[in-house]
Amino acid sequence: MKQKQQKNRRILVIDDNESIHKDFCEILEVGGTKTATLDEAKAAILGDAAKASEREGFEIDSAFQGAEGLAKVKEALAQGKPYAMAFVDVRMPPGWDGVETIKHLWAEYPELEVVICTAYSDYQWSDIIDKLGQSDQLLILKKPFDNVEVQQLACALTEKWSLGRQTELKQKDLEDAVIKRTRELSKTNEQLKQEIEERKIAEKKLVQAAAEWRTTFDSISDFVTIHDMNFRIIMANRAIADFLKVEPNDLIGKKCYEMLHGLSEPCATCPHQRTLETRQPCTANFFEPHLGMHIEVFTSPIFDNKGELTGSVHIARDITDRKLAEEKLREQDRMKTEFVVNMSHELRTPLAIFKNIISNLKAGVAGKMNDQQLKNLEVADKEIDRLARIISDFLDISRIEAGKINLRMQPVRIQSLVSDVVELLGPLADAKNIELTVSMADGDLSVNADRDRMVQVLANLINNGIKFVPDCGGKIAMQVRELDDEISISVEDNGPGIAMEDKSKVFGRFVQGDKHVGPGYQGTGLGLAISKELVELHGGRIEVTSEVGCGTTFTVFIPLIPECARIN
């Protein structure tokens, strides 16, 4: 919208001489004596007395020092009534001189038109330019000045200021018109602009995503390449390029079996080829002589948007250090297992001798023993049995670790198995006043198992219960159930229970409960670990449920032998 700019006739005079201010007022204000003289001269020359008498005057403000002038400029700006121009004297002791004053005025209000008044003995024009710079808003007025010259400068510069502001308003009007026109055009072109903008954003995001993807791709320490259907490398990351001492682009278009394996054709076990054939991910682990390392390779198929196979992602990882560590660990395990087996055999022989000697002594072979001697021999006999069980546990766990435990698998009737275990441990439970009960499923249930090892598993579970139930009122209940294709044998006790955070540890090796309240012996912490391994070797599983203060239940699940197999 067009705005009408009112003429600005406001002038600021900055001079330390009061008479100068009066002269400017006489020259520029309407009604001044010097103004009248000028009007009369103009009328006499131009014959236009009526217009001369109606001439519009100027609004003059005075300041006697540069700082005072700056304050008036600030005040005028705050009131929204800025000065159009200022007459500034060069010398105004004791404050700023004219040049310094102008610098401050322009810093506050750059649009101010300025006339600097100077005598011939003051600054040279070059000095003023050096300090203020070239500007079309600065004119120089030499003293003594002519009245007509002052009036012309005032008229010209105030008009120039007004024209400058009008230009700004016209520019604003033009901008508003452009905005209006743009809005009108945008109504018809909005969809196109939106599509273009969305495309630009999409392209920008695509470029950014590609850059981020490439950065991520190159930051992977594994060797990553992408192969097409013809075994050509179409992309390679920085890691494989650096290893081969080339740039990633140097690998593009090369055959993968040539660059990575040094072969003239794909090898028989090529993971990429298997992925192309099966359309499934593939994993391979081998020593690659061309690269001089053990590598683990993962390949994954790539499909286009139509579901067509286009190639595979090939990830190769250097596992040489891991292979060496695994080999070293296997050797250490072998040496440990060999040591445990040898030591177990070495210990079993003297234990058997000690057991035999104690048995002879108890039988009176060496003469009659008094009660205290017989009691001591009984303790020694029990400790030898406990030591034998510990040795047996260590031997079993070592064989399991080495994969050398042999199971003599045969059909085993569960009812008979459980009865044998109860008969074996019943006297121990009775001796400790522990109630041991059994609940059997109906029917003839059979599993394919190593009978001795299953007896060992169930005996471990019952012994574990005997250790943890209280001396008086202890209860252990065994229950056999037939499920769909397996049987479950549970051993439930009324001991202190297991805390939730400890349940995941009960099958760990050398783990012993810290609430051993029952009369059973303190073991090695291997019983439950061995039981779990033996059950899993039978194709079964073992689970534990427990609640602190409410006891614990261990449940063994073993696959059933089908009915037809039992009949046969």
Coordinates of C-alpha atoms in Angstrom, one line a residue:
M1 CA 0.0 0.0 0.0
K2 CA 1.4 3.4 -1.0
Q3 CA 2.2 5.8 1.8
K4 CA 2.6 9.5 1.5
Q5 CA 5.9 10.7 3.0
Q6 CA 5.7 14.1 4.7
K7 CA 8.6 16.5 4.0
N8 CA 11.2 16.6 6.8
R9 CA 12.4 20.2 7.4
R10 CA 14.1 19.4 10.7
I11 CA 17.7 20.6 10.9
L12 CA 20.2 20.3 13.7
V13 CA 22.9 23.0 14.1
I14 CA 25.9 21.9 16.2
D15 CA 28.3 24.8 16.9
D16 CA 29.9 26.2 20.0
N17 CA 29.2 29.8 18.9
E18 CA 25.7 31.1 19.8
S19 CA 25.8 33.8 17.1
I20 CA 26.2 31.1 14.4
H21 CA 23.0 29.5 15.7
K22 CA 21.2 32.9 15.4
D23 CA 22.5 33.3 11.9
F24 CA 21.1 29.9 10.8
C25 CA 17.8 30.7 12.4
E26 CA 17.7 34.1 10.6
I27 CA 18.5 32.4 7.3
L28 CA 16.3 29.3 7.5
E29 CA 13.3 30.0 9.6
V30 CA 10.2 31.7 8.2
G31 CA 10.1 35.3 9.2
G32 CA 13.8 35.7 9.7
T33 CA 15.2 39.0 8.5
K34 CA 17.8 37.4 6.3
T35 CA 15.1 35.1 4.9
A36 CA 12.9 38.1 4.0
T37 CA 15.9 39.7 2.2
L38 CA 16.4 36.6 0.3
D39 CA 12.8 36.3 -0.6
E40 CA 12.7 39.9 -1.8
A41 CA 15.7 39.3 -4.0
K42 CA 14.2 36.2 -5.4
A43 CA 10.9 38.0 -6.1
A44 CA 12.6 40.9 -7.7
I45 CA 14.5 38.6 -10.0
L46 CA 11.8 36.0 -10.7
G47 CA 8.7 38.3 -10.3
D48 CA 7.1 35.8 -8.0
A49 CA 6.5 37.8 -4.7
A50 CA 3.4 35.8 -3.7
K51 CA 5.1 32.4 -3.7
A52 CA 8.2 33.8 -1.9
S53 CA 6.1 35.1 0.9
E54 CA 4.5 31.7 1.3
R55 CA 7.7 29.7 1.4
E56 CA 7.9 27.0 4.0
G57 CA 10.6 27.4 6.6
F58 CA 12.8 24.9 8.5
E59 CA 12.6 23.6 12.0
I60 CA 15.9 24.4 13.6
D61 CA 17.4 22.8 16.8
S62 CA 20.6 23.8 18.3
A63 CA 23.4 22.0 20.1
F64 CA 26.6 23.6 21.3
Q65 CA 28.8 20.5 21.7
G66 CA 29.1 17.3 19.8
A67 CA 27.9 15.1 22.6
E68 CA 24.8 17.3 23.1
G69 CA 24.1 17.0 19.4
L70 CA 24.3 13.2 19.6
A71 CA 21.9 13.3 22.5
K72 CA 19.4 15.3 20.5
V73 CA 19.7 12.9 17.5
K74 CA 19.0 10.0 19.8
E75 CA 16.0 11.8 21.4
A76 CA 14.6 12.7 17.9
L77 CA 14.9 9.1 16.8
A78 CA 13.2 7.9 20.0
Q79 CA 10.3 10.3 19.3
G80 CA 10.0 9.2 15.6
K81 CA 11.0 12.6 14.4
P82 CA 14.5 12.3 13.0
Y83 CA 16.5 15.2 11.7
A84 CA 16.9 15.4 8.0
M85 CA 20.3 17.1 8.1
A86 CA 22.8 18.7 10.4
F87 CA 25.2 21.7 10.1
V88 CA 28.3 20.8 12.1
D89 CA 31.2 23.1 13.0
V90 CA 34.7 21.7 12.8
R91 CA 36.1 23.2 15.9
M92 CA 34.0 23.1 19.1
P93 CA 36.4 23.1 22.2
P94 CA 36.5 21.6 24.7
G95 CA 34.5 18.6 23.4
W96 CA 34.5 16.6 20.2
D97 CA 35.5 18.3 17.0
G98 CA 33.2 18.2 14.1
V99 CA 34.8 15.2 12.4
E100 CA 34.5 13.2 15.6
T101 CA 31.0 14.4 16.1
I102 CA 29.9 13.3 12.6
K103 CA 31.4 9.8 13.3
H104 CA 29.2 9.5 16.4
L105 CA 26.1 10.9 14.6
W106 CA 26.4 8.5 11.7
A107 CA 27.0 5.6 14.0
E108 CA 23.7 6.3 15.6
Y109 CA 21.8 7.5 12.5
P110 CA 23.5 6.6 9.1
E111 CA 20.8 8.3 7.0
L112 CA 21.6 11.8 8.4
E113 CA 22.7 14.4 5.7
V114 CA 25.6 16.5 7.0
V115 CA 27.2 19.8 6.1
I116 CA 30.5 20.4 7.8
C117 CA 31.4 24.0 8.4
T118 CA 35.1 24.8 8.3
A119 CA 37.4 27.8 7.9
Y120 CA 40.4 27.7 5.6
S121 CA 42.7 27.1 8.5
D122 CA 40.8 24.0 9.6
Y123 CA 40.9 20.4 8.3
Q124 CA 41.8 19.8 4.7
W125 CA 39.2 17.9 2.7
S126 CA 41.6 15.0 2.3
D127 CA 41.9 14.8 6.1
I128 CA 38.2 14.7 6.5
I129 CA 37.8 12.0 3.9
D130 CA 40.5 10.0 5.5
K131 CA 38.6 10.0 8.8
L132 CA 35.0 9.8 7.6
G133 CA 35.4 8.1 4.2
Q134 CA 33.8 9.0 0.9
S135 CA 30.0 9.7 1.3
D136 CA 27.3 11.3 -0.7
Q137 CA 25.8 12.4 2.6
L138 CA 28.6 14.8 3.4
L139 CA 29.2 18.3 2.0
I140 CA 31.6 21.0 3.1
L141 CA 30.7 24.7 3.7
K142 CA 33.6 27.1 3.9
K143 CA 33.4 30.0 6.4
P144 CA 32.4 32.7 6.1
F145 CA 29.4 31.3 4.3
D146 CA 26.9 32.9 2.0
N147 CA 23.2 33.0 3.2
V148 CA 21.9 31.9 -0.2
E149 CA 24.4 29.0 -0.2
V150 CA 23.2 27.9 3.3
Q151 CA 19.5 28.1 2.2
Q152 CA 20.3 26.1 -1.0
L153 CA 22.2 23.5 0.9
A154 CA 19.3 23.2 3.4
C155 CA 16.7 22.9 0.7
A156 CA 18.7 20.4 -1.4
L157 CA 19.7 18.1 1.4
T158 CA 16.4 18.0 3.2
E159 CA 14.8 17.3 -0.2
K160 CA 17.5 14.7 -0.8
W161 CA 16.7 13.1 2.6
S162 CA 13.0 13.1 1.8
L163 CA 13.6 11.6 -1.6
G164 CA 15.7 8.9 0.0
R165 CA 12.9 8.0 2.4
Q166 CA 10.4 8.2 -0.4
T167 CA 12.6 5.8 -2.4
E168 CA 12.6 3.5 0.6
L169 CA 8.8 3.7 0.8
K170 CA 8.4 3.1 -2.9
Q171 CA 10.7 0.1 -2.6
K172 CA 8.6 -1.1 0.2
D173 CA 5.5 -0.6 -1.9
L174 CA 7.2 -2.4 -4.8
E175 CA 8.1 -5.3 -2.5
D176 CA 4.5 -5.4 -1.2
A177 CA 3.3 -5.5 -4.8
V178 CA 5.7 -8.3 -5.6
I179 CA 4.5 -10.2 -2.5
K180 CA 0.9 -9.7 -3.5
R181 CA 1.6 -10.8 -7.0
T182 CA 3.6 -13.8 -5.8
R183 CA 0.7 -14.8 -3.6
E184 CA -1.7 -14.6 -6.5
L185 CA 0.6 -16.7 -8.6
S186 CA 1.2 -19.2 -5.8
K187 CA -2.5 -20.0 -5.8
T188 CA -2.2 -21.5 -9.2
N189 CA 1.3 -22.8 -8.9
E190 CA 1.2 -24.1 -5.3
Q191 CA 1.0 -27.8 -6.2
L192 CA 3.9 -27.5 -8.7
K193 CA 6.0 -25.6 -6.2
Q194 CA 5.2 -28.1 -3.5
E195 CA 6.2 -31.0 -5.8
I196 CA 9.4 -29.2 -6.7
E197 CA 10.2 -28.5 -3.1
E198 CA 9.4 -32.0 -2.0
R199 CA 11.6 -33.3 -4.8
K200 CA 14.4 -31.0 -3.7
I201 CA 14.1 -32.1 -0.1
A202 CA 14.0 -35.8 -1.2
E203 CA 17.0 -35.3 -3.4
K204 CA 18.8 -33.5 -0.6
K205 CA 18.0 -36.2 1.9
L206 CA 19.0 -38.8 -0.7
V207 CA 22.4 -37.1 -1.1
Q208 CA 22.7 -36.8 2.6
A209 CA 21.7 -40.4 3.2
A210 CA 24.1 -41.6 0.6
A211 CA 26.9 -39.6 2.2
E212 CA 26.0 -41.0 5.6
W213 CA 25.7 -44.5 4.3
R214 CA 29.0 -44.3 2.6
T215 CA 30.6 -42.9 5.8
T216 CA 29.0 -45.7 7.8
F217 CA 30.0 -48.3 5.1
D218 CA 33.6 -47.2 5.2
S219 CA 33.7 -47.1 9.0
I220 CA 33.0 -50.8 9.3
S221 CA 36.3 -52.6 10.2
D222 CA 35.2 -55.9 8.5
F223 CA 35.8 -56.4 4.8
V224 CA 32.5 -55.5 3.2
T225 CA 31.8 -55.9 -0.6
I226 CA 28.6 -56.1 -2.7
H227 CA 28.7 -58.6 -5.6
D228 CA 26.4 -58.9 -8.6
M229 CA 25.1 -62.1 -10.2
N230 CA 28.3 -62.4 -12.3
F231 CA 30.6 -62.3 -9.3
R232 CA 31.6 -58.7 -10.0
I233 CA 32.3 -56.4 -7.1
I234 CA 30.0 -53.4 -7.4
M235 CA 30.9 -51.8 -4.1
A236 CA 33.7 -52.1 -1.6
N237 CA 34.4 -50.4 1.7
R238 CA 37.6 -48.7 2.9
A239 CA 38.7 -51.6 5.1
I240 CA 39.1 -54.2 2.2
A241 CA 40.6 -51.5 -0.1
D242 CA 43.2 -50.5 2.5
F243 CA 44.1 -54.1 3.1
L244 CA 44.6 -54.7 -0.6
K245 CA 46.4 -51.3 -0.8
V246 CA 44.1 -50.0 -3.5
E247 CA 41.2 -47.4 -3.6
P248 CA 37.7 -48.7 -3.2
N249 CA 36.8 -47.6 -6.8
D250 CA 39.7 -49.7 -8.1
L251 CA 37.8 -52.9 -7.0
I252 CA 34.6 -52.0 -8.9
G253 CA 34.0 -54.3 -11.8
K254 CA 36.6 -56.9 -10.7
K255 CA 35.7 -60.5 -10.1
C256 CA 35.5 -61.2 -6.4
Y257 CA 37.3 -64.6 -6.6
E258 CA 40.2 -62.9 -8.4
M259 CA 40.6 -60.1 -6.0
L260 CA 39.8 -61.8 -2.7
H261 CA 40.9 -65.4 -3.3
G262 CA 43.4 -65.1 -6.2
L263 CA 41.5 -67.7 -8.3
S264 CA 40.4 -67.8 -11.9
E265 CA 37.0 -69.2 -11.0
P266 CA 34.7 -69.5 -7.9
C267 CA 35.8 -72.1 -5.4
A268 CA 33.5 -75.0 -4.6
T269 CA 32.5 -73.7 -1.2
C270 CA 32.0 -70.1 -2.4
P271 CA 29.5 -68.4 0.0
H272 CA 28.4 -66.0 -2.7
Q273 CA 27.6 -68.8 -5.1
R274 CA 25.7 -70.7 -2.4
T275 CA 23.6 -67.6 -1.7
L276 CA 22.8 -67.2 -5.4
E277 CA 21.8 -70.8 -5.5
T278 CA 19.7 -71.0 -2.3
R279 CA 18.6 -67.3 -2.2
Q280 CA 19.4 -67.6 1.5
P281 CA 22.1 -66.1 3.8
C282 CA 25.2 -68.2 4.1
T283 CA 28.1 -68.5 6.6
A284 CA 31.6 -69.9 6.0
N285 CA 34.7 -70.2 8.1
F286 CA 38.1 -71.0 6.5
F287 CA 41.7 -70.1 6.1
E288 CA 42.3 -67.9 3.0
P289 CA 45.9 -68.2 1.9
H290 CA 45.5 -65.3 -0.6
L291 CA 44.8 -63.0 2.3
G292 CA 46.9 -64.8 4.8
M293 CA 44.3 -65.1 7.5
H294 CA 41.5 -67.1 8.9
I295 CA 38.2 -65.4 7.8
E296 CA 34.6 -65.8 8.7
V297 CA 32.3 -64.9 5.8
F298 CA 28.7 -63.9 5.9
T299 CA 26.7 -63.5 2.7
S300 CA 23.1 -62.2 2.5
P301 CA 21.0 -62.0 -0.7
I302 CA 19.9 -58.7 -2.3
F303 CA 16.5 -58.5 -4.0
D304 CA 15.1 -55.7 -6.1
N305 CA 11.6 -54.2 -5.7
K306 CA 10.3 -57.0 -7.9
G307 CA 11.7 -59.7 -5.7
E308 CA 14.4 -60.6 -8.2
L309 CA 17.8 -61.6 -6.9
T310 CA 20.5 -59.1 -7.9
G311 CA 23.5 -60.2 -5.9
S312 CA 24.7 -60.5 -2.3
V313 CA 26.3 -58.5 0.5
H314 CA 29.7 -60.2 1.4
I315 CA 31.1 -59.6 4.9
A316 CA 34.5 -61.1 5.7
R317 CA 36.0 -60.8 9.2
D318 CA 39.6 -61.6 10.2
I319 CA 39.3 -64.2 13.0
T320 CA 43.0 -65.3 13.0
D321 CA 43.5 -64.2 16.6
R322 CA 40.3 -65.9 17.7
K323 CA 41.3 -69.1 16.0
L324 CA 44.7 -69.0 17.7
A325 CA 43.0 -68.3 21.0
E326 CA 40.5 -71.1 20.5
E327 CA 43.3 -73.6 19.6
K328 CA 45.2 -72.5 22.6
L329 CA 42.1 -72.9 24.8
R330 CA 41.4 -76.4 23.3
E331 CA 45.0 -77.4 24.1
Q332 CA 44.6 -76.1 27.6
D333 CA 41.3 -77.9 28.0
R334 CA 42.8 -81.1 26.7
M335 CA 45.7 -80.9 29.2
K336 CA 43.3 -80.0 32.0
T337 CA 41.0 -83.0 31.2
E338 CA 44.0 -85.3 30.9
F339 CA 45.3 -84.1 34.2
V340 CA 42.0 -84.5 36.0
V341 CA 41.5 -88.0 34.5
N342 CA 45.0 -89.1 35.5
M343 CA 44.7 -87.5 38.9
S344 CA 41.3 -89.1 39.5
H345 CA 42.7 -92.6 38.6
E346 CA 45.7 -91.9 40.8
L347 CA 43.5 -90.9 43.8
R348 CA 41.0 -93.8 43.4
T349 CA 43.7 -96.5 43.9
P350 CA 44.8 -95.3 47.4
L351 CA 41.2 -94.5 48.3
A352 CA 40.3 -98.1 47.5
I353 CA 43.2 -99.3 49.6
F354 CA 42.2 -97.1 52.5
K355 CA 38.6 -98.2 52.2
N356 CA 39.7 -101.9 52.4
I357 CA 41.9 -101.3 55.4
I358 CA 39.1 -99.5 57.3
S359 CA 36.7 -102.3 56.4
N360 CA 39.2 -104.9 57.8
L361 CA 39.8 -102.9 60.9
K362 CA 36.0 -102.6 61.5
A363 CA 35.7 -106.3 61.0
G364 CA 38.3 -107.0 63.7
V365 CA 41.0 -108.4 61.5
A366 CA 43.6 -106.5 63.5
G367 CA 42.0 -107.2 66.8
K368 CA 39.0 -105.9 68.7
M369 CA 38.3 -102.2 68.5
N370 CA 36.8 -100.1 71.3
D371 CA 33.8 -97.9 70.7
Q372 CA 35.8 -94.7 70.2
Q373 CA 38.0 -96.4 67.6
L374 CA 35.0 -97.8 65.8
K375 CA 33.4 -94.4 65.8
N376 CA 36.6 -92.9 64.3
L377 CA 36.8 -95.6 61.7
E378 CA 33.1 -94.9 60.7
V379 CA 33.9 -91.2 60.3
A380 CA 37.0 -92.0 58.2
D381 CA 34.9 -94.4 56.0
K382 CA 32.3 -91.7 55.3
E383 CA 34.9 -89.1 54.5
I384 CA 36.6 -91.6 52.1
D385 CA 33.1 -92.1 50.4
R386 CA 32.7 -88.3 50.2
L387 CA 36.2 -87.9 48.7
A388 CA 35.4 -90.6 46.2
R389 CA 32.2 -88.8 45.2
I390 CA 34.1 -85.6 44.7
I391 CA 36.7 -87.3 42.5
S392 CA 33.9 -88.9 40.5
D393 CA 32.2 -85.5 40.0
F394 CA 35.5 -84.0 38.7
L395 CA 36.0 -86.9 36.4
D396 CA 32.4 -86.7 35.1
I397 CA 32.6 -82.9 34.4
S398 CA 36.0 -83.3 32.7
R399 CA 34.6 -86.1 30.4
I400 CA 31.5 -84.0 29.6
E401 CA 33.7 -81.0 28.7
A402 CA 35.9 -83.2 26.5
G403 CA 32.9 -84.8 24.9
K404 CA 34.2 -88.2 26.0
I405 CA 31.4 -89.4 28.2
N406 CA 29.8 -92.6 26.8
L407 CA 26.1 -93.3 27.4
R408 CA 24.9 -96.9 27.2
M409 CA 21.4 -96.1 25.9
Q410 CA 18.7 -98.7 26.3
P411 CA 15.0 -98.8 27.1
V412 CA 14.5 -98.0 30.8
R413 CA 11.2 -98.4 32.7
I414 CA 10.7 -95.2 34.6
Q415 CA 8.8 -96.8 37.5
S416 CA 11.6 -99.2 38.1
L417 CA 14.2 -96.4 37.8
V418 CA 12.5 -94.2 40.3
S419 CA 11.9 -97.1 42.7
D420 CA 15.6 -98.0 42.6
V421 CA 16.6 -94.4 43.4
V422 CA 14.2 -94.2 46.3
E423 CA 15.4 -97.5 47.6
L424 CA 19.0 -96.3 47.4
L425 CA 18.4 -93.0 49.2
G426 CA 15.4 -93.9 51.4
P427 CA 17.6 -95.1 54.3
L428 CA 19.5 -91.8 54.3
A429 CA 16.3 -89.8 54.4
D430 CA 14.9 -92.1 57.2
A431 CA 18.1 -91.7 59.2
K432 CA 17.6 -87.9 59.1
N433 CA 13.8 -88.0 59.8
I434 CA 13.0 -86.7 56.3
E435 CA 9.8 -87.8 54.7
L436 CA 10.5 -89.1 51.2
T437 CA 7.3 -89.8 49.1
V438 CA 6.7 -91.0 45.5
S439 CA 3.8 -90.5 43.2
M440 CA 3.9 -92.6 40.0
A441 CA 1.9 -92.1 36.7
D442 CA -0.3 -95.0 35.6
G443 CA 0.9 -97.3 32.8
D444 CA 4.2 -98.7 31.7
L445 CA 6.4 -95.7 30.8
S446 CA 9.8 -96.2 29.1
V447 CA 12.6 -93.9 28.0
N448 CA 15.7 -94.5 26.0
A449 CA 18.5 -93.7 28.5
D450 CA 21.7 -94.8 30.3
R451 CA 20.2 -96.3 33.5
D452 CA 23.2 -95.6 35.7
R453 CA 23.4 -92.0 34.5
M454 CA 19.7 -91.3 35.1
V455 CA 20.1 -92.8 38.6
Q456 CA 23.0 -90.4 39.1
V457 CA 20.8 -87.5 38.0
L458 CA 17.8 -88.3 40.3
A459 CA 20.1 -89.2 43.2
N460 CA 21.8 -85.8 42.8
L461 CA 18.4 -84.0 43.0
I462 CA 17.3 -86.0 46.0
N463 CA 20.6 -85.5 47.8
N464 CA 20.4 -81.8 47.0
G465 CA 17.0 -81.7 48.7
I466 CA 18.3 -83.6 51.8
K467 CA 21.0 -81.0 52.2
F468 CA 18.5 -78.1 52.3
V469 CA 15.4 -79.3 54.0
P470 CA 15.2 -78.7 57.8
D471 CA 16.2 -81.4 60.3
C472 CA 12.7 -81.8 61.7
G473 CA 9.7 -81.7 59.3
G474 CA 11.8 -82.0 56.1
K475 CA 9.8 -83.3 53.2
I476 CA 10.9 -84.5 49.7
A477 CA 8.2 -85.5 47.2
M478 CA 9.0 -87.2 43.8
Q479 CA 6.3 -87.2 41.1
V480 CA 6.3 -88.9 37.7
R481 CA 3.9 -87.6 35.1
E482 CA 3.2 -88.7 31.5
L483 CA 3.0 -85.8 29.0
D484 CA 2.3 -85.8 25.3
D485 CA 5.6 -87.1 24.1
E486 CA 7.8 -87.0 27.2
I487 CA 7.7 -87.8 30.9
S488 CA 8.5 -85.4 33.7
I489 CA 10.1 -86.4 37.0
S490 CA 9.9 -83.7 39.7
V491 CA 11.7 -83.5 43.0
E492 CA 10.0 -81.1 45.4
D493 CA 11.3 -80.1 48.8
N494 CA 10.2 -77.7 51.6
G495 CA 13.6 -76.1 52.1
P496 CA 14.4 -72.4 52.3
G497 CA 13.9 -71.8 48.5
I498 CA 16.1 -69.9 46.0
A499 CA 16.0 -66.2 45.5
M500 CA 15.0 -65.0 42.0
E501 CA 18.4 -63.5 41.3
D502 CA 20.1 -66.8 42.1
K503 CA 17.9 -69.1 40.1
S504 CA 20.0 -68.6 36.9
K505 CA 23.1 -69.7 38.8
V506 CA 22.0 -73.0 40.3
F507 CA 23.2 -75.1 37.3
G508 CA 26.6 -73.3 37.2
R509 CA 29.7 -75.2 38.1
F510 CA 31.1 -75.0 41.6
V511 CA 28.0 -73.1 42.7
Q512 CA 26.7 -74.0 46.2
G513 CA 23.7 -72.7 48.0
D514 CA 24.4 -70.4 51.0
K515 CA 21.4 -71.7 53.0
H516 CA 22.6 -75.2 53.7
V517 CA 20.4 -76.1 56.6
G518 CA 19.9 -79.8 56.2
P519 CA 21.9 -82.8 57.4
G520 CA 23.4 -83.7 53.9
Y521 CA 27.1 -83.4 53.1
Q522 CA 28.5 -80.2 51.6
G523 CA 29.4 -81.1 48.0
T524 CA 31.6 -79.7 45.3
G525 CA 28.9 -77.6 43.6
L526 CA 29.1 -79.8 40.5
G527 CA 26.1 -82.1 41.1
L528 CA 23.4 -79.9 39.5
A529 CA 25.8 -78.9 36.6
I530 CA 26.5 -82.6 35.9
S531 CA 22.8 -83.4 36.2
K532 CA 21.9 -80.7 33.6
E533 CA 24.6 -81.9 31.2
L534 CA 23.5 -85.6 31.5
V535 CA 19.8 -84.8 31.0
E536 CA 20.6 -82.7 27.9
L537 CA 22.8 -85.6 26.5
H538 CA 19.6 -87.7 26.8
G539 CA 17.8 -85.1 24.6
G540 CA 15.9 -83.7 27.6
R541 CA 15.9 -80.7 29.8
I542 CA 15.8 -79.7 33.5
E543 CA 14.0 -76.8 35.0
V544 CA 13.8 -75.2 38.4
T545 CA 11.0 -73.4 40.2
S546 CA 11.4 -71.9 43.6
E547 CA 10.1 -69.3 46.0
V548 CA 12.0 -68.1 49.1
G549 CA 10.5 -69.7 52.2
C550 CA 8.4 -72.1 50.2
G551 CA 10.9 -74.7 48.9
T552 CA 12.3 -75.7 45.5
T553 CA 11.2 -78.0 42.7
F554 CA 13.5 -79.5 40.1
T555 CA 11.8 -81.1 37.1
V556 CA 13.5 -83.4 34.6
F557 CA 11.9 -83.9 31.1
I558 CA 12.9 -87.0 29.1
P559 CA 11.4 -88.0 25.6
L560 CA 9.2 -91.1 25.8
I561 CA 9.8 -94.2 23.7
P562 CA 6.8 -94.5 21.3
E563 CA 4.3 -97.3 22.2
C564 CA 5.1 -99.3 19.0
A565 CA 8.9 -99.1 19.8
R566 CA 8.2 -100.4 23.4
I567 CA 6.1 -103.3 22.0
N568 CA 8.8 -104.3 19.5

